[in-house]
XYZ file of C-alpha atoms in Angstrom:
762
model
C 0.530 -0.151 0.078
C 2.772 1.962 1.147
C 4.640 1.374 -2.300
C 1.688 2.465 -4.749
C 0.925 5.450 -2.571
C 4.170 6.905 -3.549
C 4.113 5.882 -6.873
C 0.491 7.759 -7.661
C 1.504 11.167 -5.683
C 4.443 10.786 -7.714
C 2.347 10.324 -10.870
C -0.087 13.077 -9.431
C 2.582 15.626 -9.229
C 3.692 14.582 -13.036
C -0.006 15.788 -14.061
C -0.313 18.436 -12.113
C 3.237 20.271 -14.443
C 2.301 18.757 -17.157
C 1.048 21.949 -18.469
C 5.168 22.810 -19.694
C 5.006 19.727 -22.092
C 3.484 21.153 -25.857
C 0.160 19.594 -26.421
C -2.392 19.946 -29.082
C -6.222 19.269 -29.282
C -7.254 16.053 -30.792
C -10.161 14.563 -32.018
C -11.277 12.551 -28.639
C -14.293 11.433 -30.779
C -12.058 9.993 -32.809
C -9.361 8.114 -30.291
C -12.490 5.769 -29.247
C -14.076 5.927 -32.880
C -10.363 4.070 -33.601
C -10.371 1.868 -30.141
C -13.697 0.393 -31.238
C -12.392 -0.723 -34.420
C -9.612 -2.939 -32.028
C -13.018 -5.003 -31.660
C -15.880 -4.301 -34.097
C -14.373 -7.830 -35.751
C -15.636 -10.335 -32.524
C -18.756 -7.511 -32.135
C -22.063 -7.705 -33.227
C -23.157 -4.768 -34.996
C -25.739 -2.225 -34.443
C -29.056 -3.916 -36.396
C -27.387 -7.769 -35.926
C -30.133 -10.155 -34.837
C -28.829 -11.497 -32.090
C -29.290 -11.528 -27.878
C -27.202 -8.471 -26.927
C -26.470 -6.966 -23.462
C -23.684 -4.060 -23.169
C -22.140 -3.081 -20.229
C -20.587 0.648 -20.605
C -17.869 2.067 -18.470
C -19.244 3.912 -16.351
C -20.699 0.150 -14.520
C -17.258 -1.136 -14.597
C -15.696 1.450 -12.917
C -18.571 1.496 -10.244
C -17.754 -2.577 -10.001
C -14.304 -2.253 -9.550
C -14.555 -0.950 -5.940
C -16.578 -4.010 -4.980
C -13.878 -6.640 -5.116
C -16.392 -8.851 -6.625
C -14.797 -11.192 -9.791
C -16.617 -10.068 -13.252
C -19.114 -12.652 -13.522
C -20.806 -11.128 -10.586
C -21.513 -8.898 -12.707
C -22.042 -9.674 -16.030
C -25.300 -12.066 -13.605
C -26.894 -8.325 -13.640
C -28.154 -9.549 -17.493
C -30.313 -12.192 -18.754
C -29.923 -15.455 -18.066
C -27.072 -15.926 -16.971
C -26.029 -17.177 -12.651
C -22.607 -17.068 -10.778
C -20.685 -17.841 -7.326
C -17.664 -17.809 -5.851
C -16.020 -21.245 -3.555
C -15.400 -18.082 -0.809
C -19.081 -17.735 -0.976
C -18.173 -13.840 -1.147
C -17.537 -13.386 -5.208
C -14.173 -12.915 -5.046
C -10.962 -15.803 -5.541
C -12.003 -18.605 -7.585
C -15.357 -17.729 -9.433
C -17.546 -19.316 -12.045
C -20.901 -18.133 -14.572
C -23.477 -20.303 -16.293
C -25.187 -18.526 -19.193
C -28.723 -19.868 -20.596
C -27.075 -23.236 -18.152
C -24.084 -23.719 -20.398
C -21.386 -23.899 -18.633
C -17.829 -21.333 -18.391
C -16.009 -23.764 -20.728
C -19.084 -22.964 -23.466
C -18.554 -19.864 -23.467
C -15.907 -17.716 -25.716
C -14.476 -14.197 -23.682
C -12.058 -12.567 -25.507
C -9.612 -9.471 -24.672
C -9.717 -6.675 -27.113
C -10.594 -10.294 -29.854
C -7.463 -12.004 -28.682
C -9.209 -15.156 -27.338
C -9.354 -15.399 -23.269
C -9.964 -18.807 -22.684
C -7.460 -21.671 -21.715
C -7.175 -23.625 -25.507
C -6.620 -27.111 -23.349
C -9.883 -26.444 -20.637
C -11.464 -23.931 -22.849
C -12.378 -22.471 -19.491
C -11.560 -18.331 -18.410
C -10.295 -18.663 -14.851
C -11.868 -15.934 -13.291
C -9.854 -16.225 -9.901
C -7.429 -13.500 -10.829
C -9.104 -10.921 -12.492
C -11.677 -9.107 -10.210
C -9.729 -6.011 -10.832
C -10.349 -5.597 -14.733
C -13.216 -4.301 -14.127
C -11.552 -1.010 -13.710
C -9.547 -1.299 -17.351
C -12.099 -2.129 -19.293
C -14.214 0.668 -21.204
C -17.212 -1.705 -22.009
C -18.418 -5.125 -21.962
C -20.171 -6.950 -24.645
C -22.871 -10.035 -23.984
C -23.642 -12.305 -26.788
C -26.359 -14.690 -25.668
C -26.304 -17.625 -27.470
C -23.488 -18.898 -30.544
C -23.784 -14.803 -31.924
C -21.899 -13.486 -34.533
C -18.148 -15.175 -34.990
C -15.446 -14.714 -33.063
C -11.941 -15.257 -32.066
C -11.142 -18.833 -30.181
C -13.128 -21.858 -28.238
C -17.064 -21.756 -30.106
C -19.599 -20.529 -28.107
C -21.934 -22.623 -26.834
C -23.999 -20.910 -24.806
C -22.465 -16.744 -25.116
C -19.360 -14.799 -26.064
C -18.828 -12.011 -23.897
C -16.606 -9.502 -25.875
C -13.803 -7.227 -22.953
C -12.550 -4.093 -24.377
C -9.890 -2.410 -23.135
C -10.968 1.708 -22.101
C -9.393 4.269 -24.874
C -6.549 5.682 -24.137
C -6.722 9.234 -21.987
C -5.802 12.251 -23.840
C -6.043 13.798 -21.012
C -3.860 13.725 -17.798
C -5.584 12.407 -14.336
C -4.380 9.739 -11.523
C -6.439 7.957 -9.463
C -6.427 6.110 -6.285
C -9.269 3.598 -4.059
C -9.867 2.092 -1.141
C -12.238 -0.218 -0.221
C -12.985 -2.334 3.220
C -15.595 -4.624 4.055
C -16.985 -8.185 6.120
C -14.448 -11.073 6.555
C -11.745 -8.597 6.471
C -12.449 -8.244 2.608
C -10.227 -5.234 0.933
C -9.864 -4.099 -2.502
C -7.373 -0.937 -3.412
C -6.101 0.398 -6.884
C -3.995 2.997 -8.476
C -4.644 4.182 -12.161
C -3.521 7.212 -13.888
C -2.749 8.755 -17.610
C 0.065 10.922 -18.356
C -2.256 12.287 -21.319
C -0.567 13.416 -24.873
C 3.204 13.875 -24.499
C 4.726 15.431 -27.156
C 1.629 15.495 -29.449
C 1.754 11.913 -29.953
C 2.487 9.625 -27.056
C 0.017 8.485 -23.997
C 1.655 6.214 -21.886
C -0.684 4.645 -19.427
C -0.849 2.036 -15.993
C -3.151 0.772 -13.279
C -2.803 -1.264 -10.556
C -5.661 -3.203 -8.298
C -5.501 -6.126 -5.898
C -8.264 -7.577 -3.361
C -7.966 -9.783 -0.104
C -9.618 -11.627 2.154
C -10.322 -14.139 4.552
C -13.222 -15.468 2.929
C -16.757 -16.948 3.943
C -15.926 -20.586 3.595
C -13.194 -21.741 5.957
C -10.329 -22.128 4.131
C -10.861 -19.885 1.701
C -7.865 -17.157 2.888
C -6.616 -15.359 -0.375
C -5.211 -12.478 -2.458
C -5.667 -11.714 -6.236
C -4.946 -8.668 -8.689
C -3.931 -7.499 -11.813
C -1.883 -4.742 -13.366
C -1.689 -2.742 -16.804
C 0.954 -0.828 -18.729
C 0.601 0.923 -21.865
C 2.000 3.275 -24.631
C 0.010 4.378 -27.207
C 1.062 6.815 -30.634
C -1.630 8.382 -32.080
C -1.410 9.386 -35.512
C -4.456 11.771 -37.578
C -6.484 8.364 -38.459
C -4.045 5.363 -36.650
C -2.892 3.833 -33.686
C -0.198 2.107 -32.577
C -0.516 0.797 -29.070
C 0.407 -2.091 -27.122
C -0.514 -3.305 -23.585
C 1.484 -5.669 -20.795
C -2.337 -6.809 -18.350
C -0.489 -9.619 -16.275
C -2.930 -10.750 -13.307
C -1.795 -13.136 -10.376
C -3.576 -14.710 -7.528
C -2.994 -16.857 -4.403
C -6.780 -18.427 -3.078
C -7.568 -20.782 -0.336
C -9.947 -23.969 -1.987
C -13.276 -25.396 -1.784
C -13.495 -27.247 -4.356
C -14.956 -30.393 -2.132
C -17.795 -27.503 -1.316
C -19.930 -27.641 1.585
C -20.585 -31.608 2.583
C -22.731 -32.033 6.078
C -22.076 -35.503 8.266
C -24.293 -38.457 7.440
C -27.929 -37.572 7.471
C -28.014 -34.296 6.138
C -29.974 -33.445 3.360
C -29.560 -29.702 2.766
C -27.211 -26.523 3.290
C -29.899 -24.792 5.155
C -29.690 -28.254 7.180
C -25.799 -27.960 7.697
C -25.410 -24.135 8.689
C -28.337 -24.159 10.982
C -25.737 -27.006 12.281
C -23.545 -24.919 13.103
C -21.062 -26.550 10.129
C -22.510 -23.961 7.337
C -18.636 -22.534 6.641
C -17.272 -25.357 6.924
C -14.372 -26.729 4.078
C -14.094 -30.114 4.432
C -10.427 -30.379 2.730
C -9.311 -28.696 6.021
C -10.226 -32.131 8.047
C -13.210 -34.580 9.263
C -16.256 -34.040 11.277
C -16.162 -35.582 14.527
C -18.363 -35.348 17.416
C -17.458 -33.443 20.750
C -18.432 -34.410 24.158
C -21.861 -33.054 24.107
C -22.935 -35.040 20.956
C -22.482 -31.691 19.171
C -20.292 -32.162 14.821
C -17.804 -30.456 14.887
C -14.794 -29.938 11.668
C -11.731 -32.208 13.242
C -8.221 -30.536 11.021
C -5.467 -32.527 9.638
C -2.370 -32.277 10.582
C 1.480 -32.911 9.559
C 3.116 -35.934 11.443
C 4.240 -33.479 14.431
C 0.964 -32.410 14.634
C 1.382 -28.837 13.390
C -2.564 -28.445 11.385
C -3.054 -28.136 7.810
C -2.927 -24.721 6.752
C -5.327 -24.497 3.279
C -5.270 -26.294 -0.557
C -3.742 -23.336 -2.120
C -4.480 -22.527 -6.263
C -1.289 -20.382 -7.213
C -1.460 -18.696 -10.518
C 0.325 -15.743 -12.682
C -0.078 -15.034 -16.256
C 1.022 -11.679 -18.521
C -1.128 -10.772 -21.418
C 0.909 -8.533 -24.329
C -0.718 -7.625 -26.967
C 0.659 -5.257 -29.503
C -1.991 -3.860 -32.310
C -2.053 -1.406 -34.955
C -5.570 0.541 -36.544
C -5.626 2.434 -39.303
C -8.785 4.436 -41.517
C -7.526 4.936 -44.832
C -10.457 6.626 -45.832
C -13.998 7.246 -44.509
C -15.331 4.033 -45.457
C -12.556 1.337 -44.959
C -10.528 0.509 -41.171
C -8.075 -2.470 -40.440
C -7.112 -3.868 -37.332
C -3.780 -6.198 -36.436
C -2.730 -7.235 -33.588
C 0.273 -9.998 -32.325
C 0.025 -10.911 -29.087
C 2.053 -13.708 -26.734
C 0.689 -14.913 -23.445
C 2.729 -16.730 -20.719
C 1.096 -18.866 -17.509
C 2.621 -20.628 -15.017
C 0.444 -21.740 -11.698
C 0.632 -24.703 -9.003
C -2.300 -25.961 -6.842
C -1.280 -27.076 -3.515
C -3.727 -30.169 -1.755
C -3.131 -33.104 0.930
C -4.517 -36.066 0.373
C -5.365 -37.948 3.479
C -5.556 -41.729 4.176
C -5.305 -42.821 0.150
C -3.060 -45.297 -1.715
C -0.385 -44.112 -2.148
C 0.061 -46.915 -5.953
C -3.939 -46.201 -7.347
C -3.140 -42.055 -6.587
C 1.177 -41.496 -6.967
C 2.047 -45.065 -8.782
C 3.839 -45.753 -5.212
C 3.512 -49.586 -5.002
C 4.935 -49.807 -1.413
C 2.949 -52.712 0.785
C 2.379 -53.648 3.851
C 3.393 -56.660 5.579
C -0.561 -57.529 4.672
C 0.012 -57.455 0.858
C -1.222 -54.623 1.280
C -1.129 -51.610 -0.754
C 0.491 -48.503 1.572
C -1.692 -46.110 2.927
C -1.005 -41.843 3.883
C -0.860 -38.873 3.627
C 0.213 -37.011 0.823
C 0.919 -33.022 -0.595
C 0.361 -33.221 -4.391
C 1.335 -30.421 -6.210
C -0.440 -30.292 -9.992
C 0.759 -27.349 -12.047
C 0.988 -26.316 -15.512
C 2.729 -24.130 -17.581
C 0.987 -22.030 -20.776
C 2.086 -20.474 -23.671
C -0.099 -18.856 -26.490
C 0.577 -16.682 -29.190
C -0.946 -15.774 -32.590
C -2.424 -12.934 -35.175
C -5.719 -11.243 -35.405
C -6.102 -9.651 -38.197
C -9.279 -7.470 -39.421
C -10.676 -5.338 -42.184
C -14.065 -3.312 -42.742
C -16.155 -2.059 -44.836
C -18.513 0.013 -44.368
C -21.470 2.881 -45.904
C -25.102 3.637 -46.650
C -25.671 0.386 -47.006
C -23.034 -2.198 -46.125
C -21.048 -2.903 -43.223
C -18.178 -6.062 -44.705
C -16.101 -7.363 -41.987
C -13.371 -10.669 -42.388
C -10.897 -11.226 -40.309
C -8.244 -14.554 -39.525
C -6.999 -15.162 -36.392
C -4.410 -17.726 -35.997
C -2.859 -19.203 -32.612
C -0.829 -21.556 -31.676
C -0.654 -23.210 -27.539
C 2.188 -24.646 -25.873
C 1.498 -25.464 -22.935
C 3.153 -28.703 -19.980
C 1.476 -30.377 -17.388
C 3.680 -31.892 -14.109
C 2.853 -33.328 -10.237
C 5.024 -33.443 -7.706
C 4.851 -35.372 -3.910
C 6.015 -32.819 -1.780
C 4.727 -34.368 1.669
C 3.975 -38.166 2.536
C 3.120 -39.084 6.057
C 5.527 -42.034 6.476
C 8.567 -40.391 6.307
C 10.348 -43.900 5.245
C 8.862 -43.482 2.210
C 9.684 -40.027 1.680
C 13.070 -40.524 2.055
C 12.844 -43.452 -0.740
C 10.977 -42.032 -3.119
C 12.013 -37.924 -2.707
C 14.999 -36.554 -4.589
C 17.773 -33.870 -3.861
C 15.109 -31.106 -3.991
C 12.643 -32.542 -1.214
C 9.902 -34.211 -4.087
C 8.927 -36.665 -6.351
C 7.612 -36.507 -9.523
C 4.352 -38.700 -10.538
C 3.392 -37.247 -13.761
C 4.717 -34.973 -16.741
C 2.994 -34.666 -20.052
C 3.465 -32.337 -23.140
C -0.035 -30.109 -25.730
C -0.154 -28.679 -28.227
C -3.006 -27.248 -29.681
C -3.204 -25.141 -33.093
C -6.312 -23.077 -33.875
C -6.635 -21.079 -37.545
C -9.566 -19.834 -38.191
C -11.148 -17.094 -40.863
C -14.693 -15.018 -41.558
C -16.209 -13.325 -43.321
C -19.800 -11.249 -42.430
C -21.822 -8.610 -44.242
C -24.439 -7.288 -42.993
C -26.991 -5.400 -46.077
C -29.377 -2.475 -45.337
C -31.975 -1.818 -47.908
C -35.799 -0.175 -47.912
C -34.434 1.789 -45.031
C -35.202 -0.344 -42.694
C -34.612 -3.424 -43.528
C -31.103 -5.177 -42.565
C -29.799 -8.391 -43.455
C -27.021 -10.368 -41.913
C -24.690 -13.671 -43.161
C -21.271 -14.629 -41.237
C -19.709 -17.245 -42.652
C -16.819 -18.849 -40.426
C -14.234 -21.650 -40.823
C -12.311 -23.063 -38.573
C -9.408 -26.037 -38.081
C -8.599 -26.956 -34.694
C -5.269 -29.717 -33.719
C -4.714 -30.799 -30.657
C -1.971 -33.563 -29.285
C -0.777 -34.310 -26.454
C 1.297 -37.226 -25.168
C 3.515 -38.043 -21.802
C 1.992 -39.540 -18.080
C -1.030 -38.564 -17.201
C -1.958 -38.204 -13.696
C -4.346 -41.197 -13.598
C -2.621 -44.646 -12.869
C -4.004 -48.156 -14.021
C -3.484 -51.531 -13.216
C -1.068 -54.220 -14.319
C -1.297 -57.359 -15.273
C 1.091 -58.338 -12.027
C -1.253 -56.105 -9.472
C 0.967 -53.149 -9.555
C -0.442 -49.302 -11.118
C 1.305 -47.747 -13.914
C 1.015 -44.600 -15.174
C -2.069 -43.300 -17.424
C -0.004 -42.461 -21.277
C -0.950 -40.351 -22.941
C -0.947 -40.198 -27.061
C -3.614 -38.228 -28.723
C -3.424 -36.937 -31.628
C -7.182 -35.164 -32.755
C -7.866 -32.402 -36.393
C -11.512 -31.451 -36.085
C -12.684 -28.940 -39.436
C -15.699 -26.825 -38.324
C -18.214 -24.521 -40.409
C -20.017 -22.039 -38.990
C -22.048 -20.602 -40.814
C -24.819 -17.778 -39.764
C -27.600 -15.728 -41.345
C -30.348 -13.252 -39.847
C -32.358 -9.989 -40.840
C -33.524 -7.763 -38.640
C -36.008 -4.575 -39.418
C -35.727 -1.006 -37.184
C -38.010 2.031 -37.839
C -38.570 4.684 -34.710
C -37.620 2.870 -31.685
C -39.217 -0.685 -33.350
C -36.875 -3.316 -33.782
C -37.871 -7.155 -35.149
C -34.899 -9.783 -35.963
C -34.449 -12.971 -36.506
C -31.258 -15.222 -37.284
C -30.588 -19.256 -36.863
C -26.861 -20.123 -36.539
C -24.881 -23.301 -36.360
C -22.108 -23.533 -33.926
C -18.918 -26.425 -33.783
C -16.552 -26.422 -31.096
C -14.544 -29.844 -29.809
C -14.041 -31.765 -26.781
C -12.238 -30.424 -24.115
C -8.604 -31.755 -22.335
C -10.749 -33.659 -19.444
C -12.766 -35.621 -21.939
C -9.090 -37.188 -23.452
C -7.460 -37.307 -20.065
C -10.405 -39.173 -17.494
C -11.863 -41.127 -19.998
C -9.380 -44.418 -19.212
C -9.172 -46.685 -21.764
C -12.737 -46.157 -23.121
C -13.682 -44.018 -26.708
C -13.074 -40.104 -26.667
C -16.255 -38.252 -26.700
C -16.883 -36.702 -30.433
C -17.561 -32.964 -31.666
C -20.265 -31.274 -30.873
C -22.834 -29.326 -32.594
C -25.137 -26.418 -31.558
C -28.462 -24.794 -33.954
C -28.880 -21.561 -32.604
C -32.769 -20.121 -33.475
C -32.908 -16.406 -32.234
C -36.409 -13.887 -32.780
C -36.770 -10.819 -31.140
C -38.858 -7.579 -31.693
C -37.861 -4.594 -29.053
C -39.119 -1.312 -28.525
C -37.539 2.043 -26.871
C -39.915 5.203 -26.490
C -39.323 8.424 -24.767
C -38.718 7.112 -21.341
C -39.110 2.691 -20.985
C -38.436 0.087 -23.396
C -38.969 -3.253 -23.284
C -38.049 -6.924 -25.770
C -38.389 -9.948 -25.723
C -36.008 -12.343 -27.014
C -37.720 -16.055 -28.009
C -34.371 -18.527 -29.002
C -34.324 -23.279 -29.637
C -30.922 -24.290 -29.192
C -30.299 -27.949 -30.420
C -27.673 -30.373 -29.548
C -25.938 -33.130 -31.892
C -23.969 -35.068 -29.778
C -23.727 -32.942 -26.502
C -21.252 -34.082 -24.215
C -21.419 -34.893 -21.095
C -21.098 -36.950 -17.447
C -23.414 -40.770 -17.281
C -22.677 -41.613 -13.675
C -20.426 -44.476 -15.316
C -16.361 -43.867 -14.036
C -13.405 -45.516 -16.477
C -11.147 -47.909 -15.671
C -8.491 -44.790 -13.251
C -11.950 -43.561 -11.269
C -12.822 -40.631 -13.485
C -15.823 -39.923 -14.013
C -16.711 -40.654 -18.205
C -18.145 -38.579 -20.820
C -20.227 -39.301 -23.869
C -21.428 -38.116 -26.694
C -26.090 -38.020 -25.419
C -27.534 -37.326 -29.484
C -30.498 -35.390 -28.941
C -30.583 -32.540 -26.262
C -32.607 -28.814 -26.545
C -33.186 -25.028 -24.059
C -35.353 -23.800 -25.321
C -36.952 -20.294 -23.849
C -37.191 -16.590 -23.915
C -35.351 -13.429 -22.092
C -37.413 -10.492 -21.243
C -35.842 -7.146 -20.905
C -37.608 -3.963 -20.036
C -37.252 -0.416 -18.592
C -39.496 3.089 -17.499
C -38.226 6.395 -16.478
C -41.374 7.901 -15.476
C -39.280 11.201 -13.299
C -35.681 12.592 -14.346
C -33.985 10.850 -10.896
C -35.552 7.153 -11.026
C -35.947 4.509 -13.366
C -36.961 1.070 -12.554
C -35.217 -1.915 -14.964
C -35.559 -5.637 -15.567
C -34.835 -8.569 -16.996
C -36.019 -12.076 -17.687
C -34.794 -15.565 -19.042
C -37.639 -18.853 -18.268
C -36.228 -21.803 -20.088
C -36.393 -25.583 -21.048
C -33.837 -27.142 -20.946
C -34.463 -30.648 -21.717
C -32.461 -33.973 -22.576
C -34.403 -36.128 -24.435
C -33.336 -39.638 -23.957
C -30.957 -40.255 -21.231
C -28.736 -42.649 -19.874
C -27.274 -42.974 -15.687
C -25.175 -46.087 -14.949
C -24.479 -46.376 -11.180
C -21.828 -48.708 -11.054
C -24.415 -51.597 -12.383
C -27.859 -49.999 -12.074
C -28.963 -48.116 -15.276
C -31.570 -45.172 -15.214
C -33.908 -44.612 -18.225
C -34.563 -40.814 -18.416
C -36.991 -39.564 -21.462
C -36.743 -35.782 -21.948
C -35.399 -35.295 -18.602
C -33.842 -32.086 -17.319
C -30.182 -30.683 -17.845
C -28.611 -30.397 -14.694
C -27.710 -27.483 -13.324
C -30.100 -25.628 -16.179
C -32.410 -23.207 -14.093
C -36.653 -22.532 -15.500
C -36.471 -18.886 -14.454
C -33.804 -16.058 -13.421
C -34.950 -12.664 -12.751
C -33.803 -9.286 -12.209
C -34.623 -6.649 -10.954
C -33.804 -2.763 -10.149
C -34.757 0.524 -8.279
C -32.327 3.120 -9.417
C -32.385 6.884 -7.761
C -30.504 9.702 -8.954
C -30.310 12.956 -7.700
C -26.695 14.898 -8.415
C -24.286 13.104 -7.023
C -25.771 10.956 -5.039
C -26.557 7.409 -6.519
C -28.245 4.214 -5.226
C -29.405 1.472 -6.734
C -31.792 -1.785 -4.973
C -30.901 -4.683 -7.755
C -33.177 -8.435 -5.658
C -31.929 -11.070 -8.134
C -34.510 -14.947 -8.497
C -33.294 -18.358 -9.525
C -35.249 -20.965 -9.185
C -34.850 -24.579 -8.505
C -32.207 -26.498 -10.563
C -30.745 -30.013 -10.206
C -27.277 -30.936 -9.330
C -27.427 -34.190 -11.976
C -29.776 -35.672 -15.069
C -32.243 -37.699 -13.813
C -34.514 -34.523 -12.549
C -35.005 -35.443 -9.298
C -36.390 -33.483 -6.478
C -33.835 -35.773 -3.743
C -31.226 -34.377 -5.865
C -31.521 -30.588 -6.475
C -30.579 -27.012 -4.979
C -33.819 -25.568 -3.642
C -34.266 -21.636 -5.605
C -33.041 -18.767 -4.037
C -33.648 -15.122 -3.792
C -31.433 -12.043 -2.669
C -31.207 -8.876 -2.532
C -28.274 -5.812 -2.947
C -27.974 -1.662 -2.075
C -25.094 0.113 -3.787
C -25.128 3.514 -2.857
C -22.376 6.872 -3.831
C -21.785 10.230 -3.075
C -20.052 12.378 -5.630
C -18.192 15.338 -4.436
C -16.984 17.453 -7.230
C -13.632 19.696 -6.939
C -11.837 22.372 -8.791
C -8.146 23.462 -9.014
C -5.142 21.369 -9.763
C -4.607 18.354 -7.959
C -7.681 16.774 -6.487
C -10.523 17.084 -8.925
C -13.577 14.925 -7.194
C -14.265 12.344 -3.910
C -16.723 9.283 -4.272
C -17.804 7.999 -1.650
C -19.538 4.215 -1.511
C -21.146 1.636 0.429
C -22.068 -2.161 -1.109
C -24.460 -3.831 0.968
C -25.352 -7.378 -0.301
C -27.770 -9.779 0.825
C -29.033 -7.702 2.899
C -31.794 -9.525 3.972
C -29.263 -12.297 5.245
C -30.223 -14.588 3.264
C -28.229 -18.110 3.635
C -28.517 -20.812 0.661
C -26.545 -23.066 -1.553
C -26.123 -21.271 -5.143
C -24.081 -24.722 -6.755
C -23.187 -28.465 -5.310
C -22.520 -31.757 -6.904
C -23.953 -35.246 -6.523
C -22.367 -38.613 -5.384
C -24.720 -40.972 -5.999
C -24.779 -44.784 -5.873
C -27.070 -48.351 -4.804
C -26.408 -50.035 -2.050
C -29.048 -53.630 -3.131
C -31.657 -51.863 -4.817
C -32.128 -48.677 -2.775
C -29.940 -45.628 -4.739
C -27.623 -43.138 -2.142
C -26.005 -40.119 -2.584
C -23.874 -37.763 -1.162
C -24.802 -33.603 -1.661
C -22.126 -30.906 -1.894
C -23.095 -27.168 -1.117
C -21.562 -23.992 -2.632
C -23.232 -21.489 -0.171
C -23.617 -17.902 -0.539
C -22.496 -15.738 2.469
C -24.810 -14.106 4.742
C -25.138 -10.390 4.801
C -21.837 -8.504 3.757
C -21.392 -4.990 3.109
C -18.034 -3.605 2.094
C -16.818 0.796 1.703
C -14.961 2.614 -0.309
C -13.451 5.759 -1.295
C -11.958 7.001 -4.788
C -9.429 9.199 -5.522
C -9.540 11.184 -8.933
C -6.702 13.345 -9.223
């Protein structure tokens, strides 16, 4: 903190003295337009026939002081739910869009793919402060327009960094709240130097003790940029990094045997108990408590941590040679390295780590062990887009060339049986039990065109070709039984190629405040790494395909607006877990021939007074598997038209916004209907519906003169009615005779929390 303040004050002094530097007037609108060219290729055009939500800079700026990860902001738009493992919105965070998981949601930053090429995920664990760096976000639900990177099966999210500031500024922010959660940051811009150059930067971080025990963590991000502005072009280099060390709770909250709901677990006083830290035991009064795991010297196991560092480098050039033509090219390189460290208690060392040691009775030795599993990632590529636009045509073409090289590795750093440590550990005090390399090449090209005719009609076509090649080899972190009864590492030998053609077409009509549209889109998607590595010797899943039909109408009046978007997404060979386990004990995934998601997304808003507005949105849906076989041991359960897991039929958001002079206050109530934790549609394995309310308030004091320009005070009150509920969960099922058993785990939301913040702008 001291270091941040010193840097910030130095920047302030520099900015105040900058009048001595030569500057010229710059067309700020032109700067903003050139910045928008960077993301134009991956965003839907104004009249595109898709369901779109836009988040502007002011909303991102306000959200950045909360410390929460961006999915919590996205979930204010239709059809999205978000949750974090620690229960308060920081640290390891996830989202689903139209019921689709994060690996099926395409995310780009300034047109560069952010999804991890292998897992196809964006890990929202160290990106909480990106909100302070962004100028806008566009969320496209469904397949949407062509974008770079992985196929969008639930939707796509386009993040755009803010345009370089031609006027100097500096800003300091600080927030503090419940569970010792803090968020702090600084940002600045030199403004225009020497008529052409802008240097800007930012640093933000968040830390918390977490609602769930053992989820203490710290994460953050930094940004540094150089921009050269010409008359009709800009060259910009951006270095964006993020880091995290967060406590994990991936076992979720699980109660003692016999508990059936998170509410029951919470009422027992165990609602924050993280079973990665210990086991349930009873005290002398018969009450359950969590007894911590310990090392052999009696020291308690602290926590399971995830540790990751990532650095993005983007060098882009944007050129507008004429009124109708624009070009954008970007070279990018991303480096990532991380690991997680956790304790496995009383596990067979042979089954888990390939250490085939037996006791005197001939049984494999079980012991506690600490494992460290990590990876290294390198992704680099080229993005190029060209756009032509006049009164009738808006045509964009582009290519995306990306190569990924990665490695996966795992070590044991502790075994409770000291003799085995001495036997197997190397001179560095660890034992390597797996090591594999991976390569993925992702090349795509697209052209999309919108044509306006008869003043009000617009037709749209979008054609994309994508080639994906994935290879991985080496030793996996799973072990199989050999003919001698010992366990040996599973060898990986994957070499798959995919060629996808993804066409899209639509039509829209606009007249005054009216807009109506219809579209059909086709998208394909390759399996994730886990679909290969966890299937053991079973066949790998095949590609998935979805056909997305969208039909919508919107009206915007003087002080109100309303809209409805209908969709039907028909999946072919959707990959899903079946309940089976492979010969290495992992959950098997397979292609389900027919499934679908259908629904309507509603939006409305009314501003009866200049200082008061009411907003709302709703996503109502059905999400079905037409024919599904669930395997649990020797039992096979067949379901006709069962509901897809983690797909609530109703997600509602309501907002009441009061704004007068410098004061702003927003009331937000969110409702999520019940959802099932597997595909059986059983009431015994569901998460109950929940509703919760937040209030956000702020007051801005504007000042004049060189130095401090404004002071903004804010207060965030979350879950004001102190509701305790589970946002997400999982089920582990088995049969005892003919009786099905279930073991449920829950991701809880914290009760009432609050965060106060202050922002100083110079």
